[in-house]
Tab-separated table of C-alpha atoms and ligand atoms in Angstrom:
chain	number	residue	atom	x	y	z
A	1	MET	CA	-61.706	-45.082	-32.555
A	2	THR	CA	-60.396	-41.626	-33.372
A	3	ALA	CA	-57.827	-41.773	-36.142
A	4	ASP	CA	-56.556	-38.661	-37.917
A	5	ARG	CA	-55.811	-38.521	-41.630
A	6	ALA	CA	-52.373	-40.075	-41.137
A	7	GLY	CA	-54.071	-42.975	-39.378
A	8	LYS	CA	-52.873	-42.006	-35.892
A	9	ASP	CA	-55.077	-42.079	-32.824
A	10	ARG	CA	-54.027	-38.841	-31.122
A	11	THR	CA	-56.103	-39.470	-28.003
A	12	LEU	CA	-53.800	-42.287	-26.852
A	13	GLU	CA	-51.136	-41.707	-24.228
A	14	LYS	CA	-47.555	-41.869	-25.494
A	15	ILE	CA	-45.176	-43.874	-23.304
A	16	SER	CA	-41.584	-45.052	-23.672
A	17	VAL	CA	-40.299	-48.576	-24.090
A	18	ALA	CA	-38.856	-48.368	-20.569
A	19	GLN	CA	-42.277	-47.470	-19.173
A	20	ALA	CA	-44.067	-50.136	-21.213
A	21	ARG	CA	-41.703	-52.816	-19.898
A	22	ARG	CA	-42.835	-52.228	-16.327
A	23	GLY	CA	-45.588	-54.377	-14.803
A	24	ASP	CA	-47.586	-51.315	-13.762
A	25	ALA	CA	-48.210	-50.503	-17.441
A	26	ILE	CA	-50.293	-53.655	-17.922
A	27	GLY	CA	-53.787	-52.948	-19.172
A	28	ARG	CA	-53.040	-49.478	-20.588
A	29	ARG	CA	-53.795	-48.542	-24.210
A	30	VAL	CA	-50.796	-46.604	-25.410
A	31	VAL	CA	-48.637	-45.329	-28.261
A	32	LEU	CA	-44.968	-46.184	-28.697
A	33	GLU	CA	-42.596	-44.844	-31.340
A	34	GLY	CA	-39.139	-46.109	-32.147
A	35	TRP	CA	-36.977	-48.334	-34.305
A	36	VAL	CA	-37.366	-52.040	-34.948
A	37	ARG	CA	-34.339	-54.091	-33.936
A	38	THR	CA	-35.615	-57.423	-35.294
A	39	ARG	CA	-38.743	-59.017	-36.732
A	40	ARG	CA	-39.701	-62.676	-36.373
A	41	ASP	CA	-42.740	-64.230	-38.026
A	42	SER	CA	-44.590	-67.047	-36.303
A	43	LYS	CA	-46.266	-69.820	-38.212
A	44	ALA	CA	-49.460	-69.018	-36.336
A	45	GLY	CA	-49.930	-65.894	-38.440
A	46	PHE	CA	-48.447	-63.023	-36.496
A	47	SER	CA	-45.082	-61.273	-36.106
A	48	PHE	CA	-42.904	-60.277	-33.178
A	49	LEU	CA	-41.269	-56.852	-33.474
A	50	GLU	CA	-38.475	-55.973	-31.052
A	51	LEU	CA	-38.859	-52.232	-30.514
A	52	ASN	CA	-36.242	-49.843	-29.117
A	53	ASP	CA	-36.621	-46.108	-28.559
A	54	GLY	CA	-33.465	-45.313	-26.560
A	55	SER	CA	-35.227	-45.182	-23.197
A	56	SER	CA	-33.661	-48.463	-22.115
A	57	MET	CA	-31.179	-51.083	-23.185
A	58	ALA	CA	-33.868	-53.758	-23.401
A	59	ASN	CA	-36.344	-53.896	-26.263
A	60	LEU	CA	-40.093	-54.159	-26.031
A	61	GLN	CA	-41.778	-57.117	-27.669
A	62	VAL	CA	-44.642	-56.053	-29.907
A	63	ILE	CA	-47.072	-58.611	-31.296
A	64	ALA	CA	-48.586	-57.664	-34.627
A	65	GLY	CA	-51.318	-59.996	-35.851
A	66	ALA	CA	-52.381	-60.891	-39.379
A	67	SER	CA	-55.676	-59.122	-38.830
A	68	LEU	CA	-53.953	-55.724	-39.014
A	69	ALA	CA	-54.838	-53.986	-42.268
A	70	ASN	CA	-51.240	-53.527	-43.437
A	71	TYR	CA	-49.932	-56.864	-42.114
A	72	GLU	CA	-49.177	-58.506	-45.484
A	73	SER	CA	-48.360	-55.310	-47.341
A	74	GLU	CA	-46.078	-53.602	-44.808
A	75	ILE	CA	-45.547	-55.204	-41.401
A	76	LYS	CA	-44.193	-58.468	-42.838
A	77	HIS	CA	-41.550	-56.479	-44.712
A	78	ILE	CA	-40.202	-54.415	-41.803
A	79	THR	CA	-36.501	-55.066	-41.194
A	80	ALA	CA	-33.910	-53.913	-38.652
A	81	GLY	CA	-33.654	-50.130	-38.504
A	82	GLY	CA	-37.190	-49.430	-39.724
A	83	SER	CA	-39.077	-46.763	-37.764
A	84	VAL	CA	-42.615	-47.335	-36.555
A	85	ARG	CA	-45.505	-46.116	-34.471
A	86	ILE	CA	-47.340	-48.754	-32.481
A	87	GLU	CA	-50.791	-48.241	-31.032
A	88	GLY	CA	-51.871	-51.059	-28.748
A	89	THR	CA	-52.427	-52.488	-25.302
A	90	VAL	CA	-49.787	-53.544	-22.761
A	91	ARG	CA	-50.306	-57.176	-21.684
A	92	PRO	CA	-48.430	-59.555	-19.368
A	93	SER	CA	-45.851	-61.490	-21.356
A	94	PRO	CA	-45.468	-65.258	-21.198
A	95	GLY	CA	-41.947	-64.844	-22.626
A	96	LYS	CA	-38.736	-65.063	-20.597
A	97	GLY	CA	-36.895	-61.925	-19.430
A	98	GLN	CA	-39.820	-59.559	-19.823
A	99	ALA	CA	-42.849	-58.718	-17.703
A	100	THR	CA	-44.865	-57.202	-20.523
A	101	GLU	CA	-45.492	-57.091	-24.245
A	102	VAL	CA	-47.659	-54.900	-26.433
A	103	HIS	CA	-50.431	-56.220	-28.633
A	104	ALA	CA	-50.583	-53.894	-31.606
A	105	GLU	CA	-53.909	-52.549	-32.815
A	106	ARG	CA	-52.308	-50.361	-35.450
A	107	VAL	CA	-48.779	-50.168	-36.846
A	108	VAL	CA	-47.742	-47.089	-38.813
A	109	ILE	CA	-44.470	-47.332	-40.729
A	110	TYR	CA	-42.521	-44.069	-40.792
A	111	GLY	CA	-39.540	-45.290	-42.780
A	112	ALA	CA	-38.078	-48.567	-43.963
A	113	ALA	CA	-34.318	-49.374	-43.797
A	114	ASP	CA	-33.141	-51.273	-46.859
A	115	PRO	CA	-31.548	-54.481	-45.518
A	116	GLU	CA	-29.263	-54.651	-48.564
A	117	THR	CA	-27.461	-51.451	-47.574
A	118	TYR	CA	-28.284	-50.746	-43.884
A	119	PRO	CA	-24.899	-51.157	-42.150
A	120	LEU	CA	-26.353	-52.327	-38.835
A	121	GLN	CA	-28.232	-55.242	-40.370
A	122	LYS	CA	-25.532	-57.538	-38.996
A	123	LYS	CA	-25.599	-57.982	-35.225
A	124	ARG	CA	-21.991	-57.509	-34.153
A	125	HIS	CA	-19.523	-54.930	-35.401
A	126	SER	CA	-16.080	-53.908	-34.218
A	127	PHE	CA	-15.771	-50.536	-32.503
A	128	GLU	CA	-13.273	-49.554	-35.216
A	129	PHE	CA	-15.901	-50.138	-37.890
A	130	LEU	CA	-18.568	-48.314	-35.902
A	131	ARG	CA	-16.299	-45.244	-35.746
A	132	THR	CA	-16.622	-45.021	-39.535
A	133	ILE	CA	-20.395	-44.777	-39.142
A	134	ALA	CA	-20.512	-42.448	-36.159
A	135	HIS	CA	-23.901	-41.170	-37.357
A	136	LEU	CA	-25.483	-44.621	-36.981
A	137	ARG	CA	-23.633	-46.091	-34.010
A	138	PRO	CA	-26.032	-44.511	-31.443
A	139	ARG	CA	-28.485	-47.163	-32.644
A	140	THR	CA	-26.411	-50.005	-31.200
A	141	ASN	CA	-26.767	-51.352	-27.668
A	142	THR	CA	-23.284	-50.256	-26.641
A	143	PHE	CA	-23.535	-46.674	-27.867
A	144	GLY	CA	-27.044	-46.256	-26.517
A	145	ALA	CA	-25.763	-47.347	-23.110
A	146	ILE	CA	-22.779	-44.990	-23.329
A	147	ALA	CA	-25.070	-42.069	-24.190
A	148	ARG	CA	-27.274	-42.798	-21.175
A	149	VAL	CA	-24.319	-43.208	-18.791
A	150	ARG	CA	-22.660	-40.033	-20.099
A	151	ASN	CA	-25.910	-38.168	-19.541
A	152	CYS	CA	-26.131	-39.560	-16.013
A	153	VAL	CA	-22.567	-38.443	-15.255
A	154	CYS	CA	-23.311	-34.901	-16.477
A	155	ARG	CA	-26.476	-34.682	-14.392
A	156	SER	CA	-24.566	-35.947	-11.374
A	157	ILE	CA	-21.794	-33.372	-11.895
A	158	HIS	CA	-24.255	-30.491	-11.917
A	159	GLN	CA	-26.242	-31.868	-8.983
A	160	PHE	CA	-23.141	-32.378	-6.856
A	161	PHE	CA	-21.938	-28.824	-7.338
A	162	GLN	CA	-25.373	-27.212	-7.175
A	163	GLU	CA	-26.157	-29.020	-3.907
A	164	ASN	CA	-22.832	-27.872	-2.460
A	165	GLY	CA	-23.209	-24.163	-3.170
A	166	PHE	CA	-21.093	-23.828	-6.324
A	167	LEU	CA	-21.952	-21.372	-9.108
A	168	TYR	CA	-21.849	-22.629	-12.686
A	169	ILE	CA	-19.611	-20.269	-14.709
A	170	HIS	CA	-19.176	-20.288	-18.481
A	171	ALA	CA	-15.553	-19.844	-19.475
A	172	PRO	CA	-14.816	-18.511	-22.966
A	173	ILE	CA	-13.902	-20.950	-25.715
A	174	ILE	CA	-11.714	-18.476	-27.608
A	175	THR	CA	-8.815	-17.130	-25.590
A	176	ALA	CA	-5.478	-15.389	-25.973
A	177	SER	CA	-3.852	-17.128	-23.003
A	178	ASP	CA	-2.311	-20.579	-22.898
A	179	CYS	CA	-3.247	-21.919	-19.479
A	180	GLU	CA	-0.963	-24.930	-19.494
A	181	GLY	CA	1.919	-23.126	-21.151
A	182	ALA	CA	2.179	-26.297	-23.202
A	183	GLY	CA	1.747	-24.699	-26.614
A	184	GLU	CA	-0.561	-27.451	-27.845
A	185	MET	CA	-3.305	-25.094	-28.970
A	186	PHE	CA	-5.480	-24.693	-32.047
A	187	GLN	CA	-5.158	-21.210	-33.463
A	188	VAL	CA	-8.299	-19.257	-34.356
A	189	THR	CA	-7.952	-16.757	-37.175
A	190	THR	CA	-9.832	-14.989	-39.946
A	191	LEU	CA	-6.599	-14.169	-41.804
A	192	LYS	CA	-6.292	-15.709	-45.270
A	193	LEU	CA	-3.765	-18.483	-44.785
A	194	ASP	CA	-2.504	-18.228	-48.366
A	195	ASN	CA	-1.952	-14.483	-48.047
A	196	LEU	CA	-0.835	-13.582	-44.522
A	197	PRO	CA	-0.145	-9.907	-43.736
A	198	GLN	CA	3.485	-9.352	-42.794
A	199	ALA	CA	5.140	-6.861	-40.479
A	200	GLY	CA	8.850	-6.881	-39.686
A	201	GLY	CA	9.379	-10.380	-41.074
A	202	ALA	CA	6.556	-12.001	-39.101
A	203	VAL	CA	2.801	-12.421	-39.462
A	204	ASP	CA	0.998	-9.214	-38.518
A	205	PHE	CA	-1.627	-10.407	-36.071
A	206	THR	CA	-2.807	-6.852	-35.361
A	207	GLN	CA	-4.777	-7.371	-38.580
A	208	ASP	CA	-6.391	-10.547	-37.257
A	209	PHE	CA	-9.951	-10.624	-35.883
A	210	PHE	CA	-8.926	-10.190	-32.231
A	211	ASP	CA	-5.913	-7.946	-32.993
A	212	ARG	CA	-3.629	-10.647	-31.595
A	213	PRO	CA	-3.034	-14.398	-31.923
A	214	SER	CA	-5.930	-16.270	-30.351
A	215	PHE	CA	-6.697	-19.895	-29.689
A	216	LEU	CA	-9.275	-22.457	-28.630
A	217	THR	CA	-9.074	-22.851	-24.868
A	218	VAL	CA	-7.229	-25.775	-23.252
A	219	SER	CA	-8.840	-25.100	-19.861
A	220	GLY	CA	-11.274	-22.702	-18.216
A	221	GLN	CA	-9.214	-22.531	-15.050
A	222	LEU	CA	-7.739	-19.036	-15.238
A	223	GLU	CA	-11.155	-17.539	-15.933
A	224	ALA	CA	-12.729	-19.673	-13.199
A	225	GLU	CA	-10.152	-18.303	-10.756
A	226	THR	CA	-11.380	-14.759	-11.383
A	227	PHE	CA	-14.894	-15.779	-10.352
A	228	ALA	CA	-13.757	-17.906	-7.392
A	229	CYS	CA	-11.796	-14.886	-6.157
A	230	ALA	CA	-15.038	-12.917	-6.106
A	231	LEU	CA	-17.824	-15.396	-5.420
A	232	GLY	CA	-16.228	-18.271	-3.478
A	233	LYS	CA	-16.998	-21.643	-5.050
A	234	VAL	CA	-17.529	-21.971	-8.792
A	235	TYR	CA	-17.185	-24.527	-11.571
A	236	THR	CA	-16.900	-24.493	-15.328
A	237	PHE	CA	-18.023	-27.368	-17.518
A	238	GLY	CA	-17.425	-27.104	-21.217
A	239	PRO	CA	-15.434	-28.181	-24.242
A	240	THR	CA	-11.650	-27.830	-24.238
A	241	PHE	CA	-9.208	-28.362	-27.080
A	242	ARG	CA	-5.703	-29.742	-27.286
A	243	ALA	CA	-3.718	-30.086	-30.477
A	244	GLU	CA	-1.530	-32.759	-28.953
A	245	ASN	CA	-0.616	-35.137	-31.703
A	246	SER	CA	-0.819	-38.132	-29.436
A	247	ASN	CA	-2.756	-40.976	-30.970
A	248	THR	CA	-3.535	-42.722	-27.701
A	249	SER	CA	-6.627	-44.425	-26.350
A	250	ARG	CA	-6.902	-41.706	-23.651
A	251	HIS	CA	-6.527	-38.453	-25.623
A	252	LEU	CA	-8.959	-36.473	-27.740
A	253	ALA	CA	-8.349	-33.174	-29.525
A	254	GLU	CA	-11.745	-31.939	-28.262
A	255	PHE	CA	-13.028	-33.067	-24.892
A	256	TRP	CA	-15.226	-31.846	-22.054
A	257	MET	CA	-13.737	-30.739	-18.790
A	258	VAL	CA	-15.302	-29.977	-15.408
A	259	GLU	CA	-13.269	-27.511	-13.407
A	260	PRO	CA	-14.261	-26.503	-9.885
A	261	GLU	CA	-12.330	-23.625	-8.339
A	262	MET	CA	-12.680	-22.704	-4.670
A	263	ALA	CA	-11.549	-19.680	-2.685
A	264	PHE	CA	-10.182	-20.450	0.795
A	265	TYR	CA	-9.422	-24.077	-0.147
A	266	GLU	CA	-5.984	-25.529	0.451
A	267	LEU	CA	-4.608	-28.707	-1.097
A	268	ALA	CA	-6.094	-31.043	1.525
A	269	ASP	CA	-9.569	-29.511	1.003
A	270	ASN	CA	-9.108	-29.904	-2.729
A	271	MET	CA	-8.315	-33.622	-2.316
A	272	ASP	CA	-11.337	-34.195	-0.108
A	273	LEU	CA	-13.573	-32.496	-2.646
A	274	ALA	CA	-12.151	-34.487	-5.569
A	275	GLU	CA	-12.687	-37.742	-3.693
A	276	ALA	CA	-16.269	-36.922	-2.676
A	277	PHE	CA	-17.032	-35.717	-6.201
A	278	LEU	CA	-15.746	-38.841	-7.914
A	279	LYS	CA	-17.536	-41.125	-5.461
A	280	ARG	CA	-20.796	-39.274	-5.972
A	281	ILE	CA	-20.588	-39.684	-9.752
A	282	LEU	CA	-19.838	-43.403	-9.461
A	283	SER	CA	-22.587	-44.134	-6.966
A	284	ASP	CA	-25.138	-42.183	-9.015
A	285	VAL	CA	-24.273	-44.215	-12.111
A	286	LEU	CA	-24.477	-47.492	-10.181
A	287	GLN	CA	-27.895	-46.520	-8.822
A	288	GLN	CA	-29.404	-44.830	-11.862
A	289	CYS	CA	-28.049	-46.938	-14.741
A	290	PRO	CA	-28.105	-50.519	-13.400
A	291	GLU	CA	-29.186	-52.070	-16.696
A	292	ASP	CA	-26.496	-50.290	-18.744
A	293	MET	CA	-23.813	-51.019	-16.151
A	294	ALA	CA	-24.744	-54.719	-16.101
A	295	PHE	CA	-24.277	-54.696	-19.880
A	296	PHE	CA	-20.811	-53.110	-19.647
A	297	ASN	CA	-19.833	-55.571	-16.960
A	298	GLU	CA	-20.952	-58.516	-19.060
A	299	ARG	CA	-19.781	-57.429	-22.505
A	300	ILE	CA	-16.947	-54.929	-22.112
A	301	ASP	CA	-15.072	-55.430	-18.854
A	302	ASN	CA	-16.157	-57.884	-16.200
A	303	THR	CA	-14.301	-56.038	-13.442
A	304	THR	CA	-16.111	-52.728	-13.908
A	305	LEU	CA	-18.932	-53.151	-11.396
A	306	ALA	CA	-16.675	-54.516	-8.666
A	307	THR	CA	-14.106	-51.753	-9.267
A	308	LEU	CA	-16.680	-48.968	-9.052
A	309	GLN	CA	-18.333	-50.460	-5.990
A	310	GLY	CA	-14.925	-50.832	-4.326
A	311	ILE	CA	-14.038	-47.205	-5.023
A	312	VAL	CA	-17.293	-45.870	-3.635
A	313	GLU	CA	-16.545	-47.717	-0.394
A	314	SER	CA	-12.778	-47.158	-0.069
A	315	ARG	CA	-10.777	-44.180	1.082
A	316	PHE	CA	-8.374	-42.887	-1.571
A	317	VAL	CA	-4.682	-43.220	-0.773
A	318	ARG	CA	-2.839	-39.890	-0.498
A	319	LEU	CA	0.842	-40.113	-1.372
A	320	PRO	CA	3.540	-37.507	-2.013
A	321	TYR	CA	5.211	-37.743	-5.427
A	322	THR	CA	8.578	-38.320	-3.733
A	323	GLU	CA	7.286	-41.443	-1.977
A	324	ALA	CA	5.633	-42.669	-5.164
A	325	ILE	CA	9.010	-42.476	-6.903
A	326	GLN	CA	10.517	-44.588	-4.126
A	327	VAL	CA	7.762	-47.191	-4.524
A	328	LEU	CA	8.374	-47.299	-8.282
A	329	GLU	CA	12.150	-47.516	-7.920
A	330	ARG	CA	11.847	-50.409	-5.505
A	331	SER	CA	9.168	-52.223	-7.530
A	332	GLY	CA	11.525	-54.096	-9.841
A	333	GLU	CA	8.976	-53.619	-12.659
A	334	PRO	CA	10.430	-53.480	-16.199
A	335	PHE	CA	9.133	-49.999	-17.084
A	336	GLU	CA	9.672	-48.696	-20.606
A	337	PHE	CA	10.412	-45.219	-19.223
A	338	PRO	CA	12.954	-45.259	-16.372
A	339	VAL	CA	11.952	-43.637	-13.082
A	340	SER	CA	13.888	-41.174	-10.976
A	341	TRP	CA	12.993	-38.123	-8.896
A	342	GLY	CA	12.034	-35.290	-11.225
A	343	VAL	CA	10.518	-37.254	-14.122
A	344	ASP	CA	6.923	-36.822	-15.189
A	345	LEU	CA	5.035	-40.032	-14.519
A	346	GLN	CA	3.970	-42.051	-17.546
A	347	ALA	CA	0.723	-43.990	-17.810
A	348	GLU	CA	2.620	-47.230	-17.077
A	349	HIS	CA	3.852	-45.814	-13.759
A	350	GLU	CA	0.453	-44.445	-12.802
A	351	ARG	CA	-1.212	-47.745	-13.604
A	352	PHE	CA	1.330	-49.767	-11.656
A	353	LEU	CA	0.700	-47.656	-8.562
A	354	THR	CA	-3.078	-47.722	-8.674
A	355	GLU	CA	-3.698	-51.167	-10.199
A	356	LYS	CA	-0.944	-53.308	-8.784
A	357	HIS	CA	0.590	-51.669	-5.760
A	358	PHE	CA	-2.226	-49.937	-3.884
A	359	LYS	CA	-5.146	-51.489	-5.754
A	360	LYS	CA	-7.258	-48.397	-5.190
A	361	PRO	CA	-7.526	-44.815	-6.349
A	362	LEU	CA	-4.550	-42.743	-5.433
A	363	ILE	CA	-4.036	-39.025	-4.999
A	364	LEU	CA	-0.422	-38.129	-5.731
A	365	TYR	CA	0.665	-34.681	-4.578
A	366	ASP	CA	3.637	-32.317	-4.191
A	367	TYR	CA	5.180	-32.753	-7.641
A	368	PRO	CA	8.544	-31.295	-8.746
A	369	ARG	CA	8.131	-27.645	-9.721
A	370	ALA	CA	9.882	-28.106	-13.067
A	371	ILE	CA	7.230	-30.446	-14.490
A	372	LYS	CA	4.149	-28.471	-13.417
A	373	PRO	CA	2.604	-25.195	-14.606
A	374	PHE	CA	3.482	-21.784	-13.163
A	375	TYR	CA	0.238	-21.273	-11.250
A	376	MET	CA	0.732	-24.130	-8.769
A	377	ARG	CA	1.680	-23.042	-5.252
A	378	LEU	CA	5.360	-23.426	-4.401
A	379	ASN	CA	6.053	-25.469	-1.265
A	380	ASP	CA	8.459	-24.319	1.449
A	381	ASP	CA	11.021	-26.871	0.234
A	382	GLU	CA	11.133	-24.780	-2.991
A	383	LYS	CA	11.519	-28.030	-4.923
A	384	THR	CA	7.897	-29.095	-5.168
A	385	VAL	CA	4.519	-27.513	-5.868
A	386	ARG	CA	1.098	-28.200	-4.395
A	387	ALA	CA	-0.131	-30.250	-7.337
A	388	MET	CA	-2.375	-33.292	-7.109
A	389	ASP	CA	-3.355	-35.951	-9.630
A	390	VAL	CA	-6.059	-38.509	-8.966
A	391	LEU	CA	-5.147	-41.868	-10.502
A	392	VAL	CA	-7.555	-44.742	-11.075
A	393	PRO	CA	-7.056	-48.261	-12.430
A	394	LYS	CA	-7.002	-48.717	-16.246
A	395	VAL	CA	-7.274	-45.017	-17.087
A	396	GLY	CA	-4.460	-43.602	-14.957
A	397	GLU	CA	-4.853	-39.849	-14.444
A	398	ILE	CA	-8.501	-38.884	-14.291
A	399	ILE	CA	-8.215	-35.603	-12.353
A	400	GLY	CA	-5.419	-33.034	-12.282
A	401	GLY	CA	-5.443	-30.094	-9.895
A	402	SER	CA	-3.547	-27.916	-7.450
A	403	GLN	CA	-3.564	-25.253	-4.826
A	404	ARG	CA	-2.871	-22.038	-6.729
A	405	GLU	CA	0.000	-19.654	-6.059
A	406	GLU	CA	-1.595	-16.676	-4.311
A	407	ARG	CA	1.645	-14.729	-3.576
A	408	LEU	CA	2.290	-12.104	-6.246
A	409	ASP	CA	6.090	-12.135	-6.020
A	410	VAL	CA	6.348	-15.920	-6.121
A	411	LEU	CA	3.946	-16.117	-9.052
A	412	GLU	CA	5.957	-13.548	-11.017
A	413	MET	CA	9.140	-15.456	-10.285
A	414	ARG	CA	7.552	-18.733	-11.469
A	415	MET	CA	6.321	-17.117	-14.665
A	416	ALA	CA	9.772	-15.768	-15.443
A	417	GLU	CA	11.195	-19.232	-14.793
A	418	GLN	CA	8.840	-20.677	-17.419
A	419	ASN	CA	9.512	-17.844	-19.895
A	420	LEU	CA	6.002	-16.417	-19.681
A	421	LYS	CA	5.515	-12.675	-20.088
A	422	ALA	CA	3.887	-11.175	-16.990
A	423	GLY	CA	2.315	-8.521	-19.235
A	424	ASP	CA	0.192	-11.157	-20.980
A	425	TYR	CA	-1.261	-12.211	-17.627
A	426	TRP	CA	-1.773	-8.787	-16.014
A	427	TRP	CA	-5.400	-9.553	-15.232
A	428	TYR	CA	-4.481	-12.901	-13.630
A	429	LEU	CA	-1.828	-11.173	-11.511
A	430	ASP	CA	-4.406	-8.565	-10.427
A	431	LEU	CA	-6.178	-11.329	-8.480
A	432	ARG	CA	-3.011	-11.468	-6.318
A	433	ARG	CA	-2.664	-7.673	-6.201
A	434	TYR	CA	-6.117	-7.021	-4.800
A	435	GLY	CA	-7.411	-9.094	-1.903
A	436	THR	CA	-5.509	-12.279	-2.701
A	437	VAL	CA	-6.751	-15.500	-1.065
A	438	PRO	CA	-5.585	-19.094	-0.827
A	439	HIS	CA	-7.510	-21.044	-3.424
A	440	ALA	CA	-7.479	-24.354	-5.235
A	441	GLY	CA	-9.210	-26.326	-7.948
A	442	PHE	CA	-9.019	-29.272	-10.295
A	443	GLY	CA	-10.103	-30.559	-13.675
A	444	LEU	CA	-11.889	-33.809	-14.441
A	445	GLY	CA	-11.927	-34.978	-18.039
A	446	LEU	CA	-15.515	-36.057	-18.689
A	447	GLU	CA	-14.500	-38.669	-21.260
A	448	ARG	CA	-11.836	-40.157	-18.999
A	449	ALA	CA	-14.559	-40.532	-16.368
A	450	VAL	CA	-17.014	-42.172	-18.772
A	451	GLN	CA	-14.245	-44.402	-20.115
A	452	PHE	CA	-13.358	-45.490	-16.604
A	453	ILE	CA	-16.976	-46.142	-15.610
A	454	THR	CA	-17.959	-48.118	-18.707
A	455	GLY	CA	-14.665	-49.955	-19.102
A	456	MET	CA	-14.532	-48.938	-22.780
A	457	GLY	CA	-11.004	-49.380	-24.069
A	458	ASN	CA	-10.829	-46.353	-26.345
A	459	ILE	CA	-11.780	-42.792	-25.435
A	460	ARG	CA	-13.048	-42.257	-29.017
A	461	ASP	CA	-16.015	-44.444	-28.184
A	462	VAL	CA	-17.309	-42.439	-25.217
A	463	ILE	CA	-17.830	-39.082	-26.983
A	464	PRO	CA	-20.499	-38.790	-29.686
A	465	PHE	CA	-18.190	-37.432	-32.414
A	466	PRO	CA	-14.504	-37.904	-31.545
A	467	ARG	CA	-11.937	-35.399	-32.807
A	468	THR	CA	-8.464	-36.884	-33.142
A	469	PRO	CA	-5.575	-36.258	-35.528
A	470	GLY	CA	-6.919	-36.736	-39.049
A	471	ALA	CA	-10.508	-37.372	-37.971
A	472	ALA	CA	-13.282	-34.769	-37.975
A	473	GLU	CA	-15.700	-36.029	-40.651
A	474	PHE	CA	-18.875	-36.417	-38.634
B	1	LIG	P1	-2.339	-36.377	-19.557
B	1	LIG	O1	-1.020	-36.353	-18.855
B	1	LIG	O2	-3.117	-37.637	-19.369
B	1	LIG	O3	-2.251	-35.935	-20.983
B	1	LIG	P2	-2.787	-33.738	-18.556
B	1	LIG	O4	-1.809	-33.713	-17.446
B	1	LIG	O5	-2.466	-33.091	-19.839
B	1	LIG	O6	-3.237	-35.266	-18.828
B	1	LIG	P3	-4.587	-31.824	-17.327
B	1	LIG	O7	-4.034	-30.713	-18.122
B	1	LIG	O8	-4.298	-31.886	-15.886
B	1	LIG	O9	-4.209	-33.217	-18.020
B	1	LIG	O10	-6.164	-31.890	-17.592
B	1	LIG	C1	-7.102	-32.272	-16.603
B	1	LIG	C2	-7.854	-33.541	-16.985
B	1	LIG	O11	-8.352	-33.459	-18.326
B	1	LIG	C3	-6.989	-34.776	-16.999
B	1	LIG	O12	-6.878	-35.295	-15.708
B	1	LIG	C4	-7.747	-35.692	-17.913
B	1	LIG	O13	-8.842	-36.298	-17.226
B	1	LIG	C5	-8.339	-34.760	-18.931
B	1	LIG	N1	-7.574	-34.684	-20.179
B	1	LIG	C6	-6.400	-34.048	-20.403
B	1	LIG	N2	-6.010	-34.125	-21.676
B	1	LIG	C7	-6.991	-34.822	-22.314
B	1	LIG	C8	-7.196	-35.238	-23.676
B	1	LIG	N3	-6.345	-34.902	-24.637
B	1	LIG	N4	-8.318	-35.941	-23.960
B	1	LIG	C9	-9.210	-36.253	-22.997
B	1	LIG	N5	-9.082	-35.899	-21.704
B	1	LIG	C10	-7.981	-35.199	-21.358
B	2	LIG	MN1	-1.908	-33.980	-21.703
């Protein structure tokens, strides 16, 4: 045996819990490192350690016998949360629900977790409580599964676009333009807030770091358009920020957005892409995270698997806004917010359409011009714009997009209508001045997607460290 001074045999092969749980690992001498979930002592003079290292939902059973040198002094005192290194051999397991177990030949304790104070000693906690220990919640089954599914979704997003000839573009995080025109932005400044420079009765932003007011971006779309109008098909994927003071289960102040933008795409192409994209993400998760998805289906929402499977196999309904309003008006549902042509749809309306009426994902399009941003292409009816929202059960809007206005004069008119200064957007207007093209794009909120897939009720539980009004501690 070749042990170093710390008592570790460095010649052994290191494998993960997921690998050790597979039948083909039987017979191998290996090393595993991770955290103990539980310890049970048998009367026959050995202990069972349930080991988890994040590689899978399921734990690995480790059998540590009394003949181990530190059995009485250390192993018998390990409690939930303790970190260990196991050297041993993978054997077939007689136990239920597992093909293998590991017979330990050496157990090295890295760190104990005091059971008197370790908050995850107890088995079940509410998600509200776990939010107050965001630094420890990745150690629970649910948050481990969310981290793996979120990772799978991100991989799938990149693979989908890379395989389809899109270039990954990095949009800036600090910007001077407000893409949505919504004014819900976080300001970025190096001015001293208790001593602001004044000029003509207002704050003098020419003395600020960027010589003008600047903000955290709400979307990478305008920047993505500049690259699409040069290189064809691009996408951005990064953090976006919205200071909307809406304490809902679907809104974060900081969230990740994927935004493809395609030259020579019209609205119908945009819809087809959004549908193929969403289906690809869902089918990848179903294939690549079966164990985690089975957990969500059993513990969180028992309709999740069937819903995702159904979506992968169904064709999304495409419905003009005007017809959706008619469906809602005729529904006889007691909505909190009344419906009539021209109103922005509320979550309750979106959910009625996708959950109750059509019972599948829905792409609503051609929205009234007054409720949509200036950059969406005006239709010939002059009342509606080429907007599209993809709605799914439970979450409502998961994707928002549009065909962009490529006609300079119409775009200038729309900006004036929304009280935006053309001078602030001179570079955006240049795209229409020089070699303008029809183009389109959309944005998918990563957390809305993960929320939808896992069935988690609150969006704060599908991002590692949620930022919401009054909450940015971790
Ligand atoms: P909503 O009406 O639900 O607030 P929105 O119309 O403001 O959404 P868009 O500006 O179209 O949304 O943004 C594109 C996508 O980004 C949305 O479809 C959604 O998936 C996601 N998204 C928007 N706002 C948030 C938020 N505050 N937190 C998390 N995801 C968001
Ligand atoms: Mn919003």
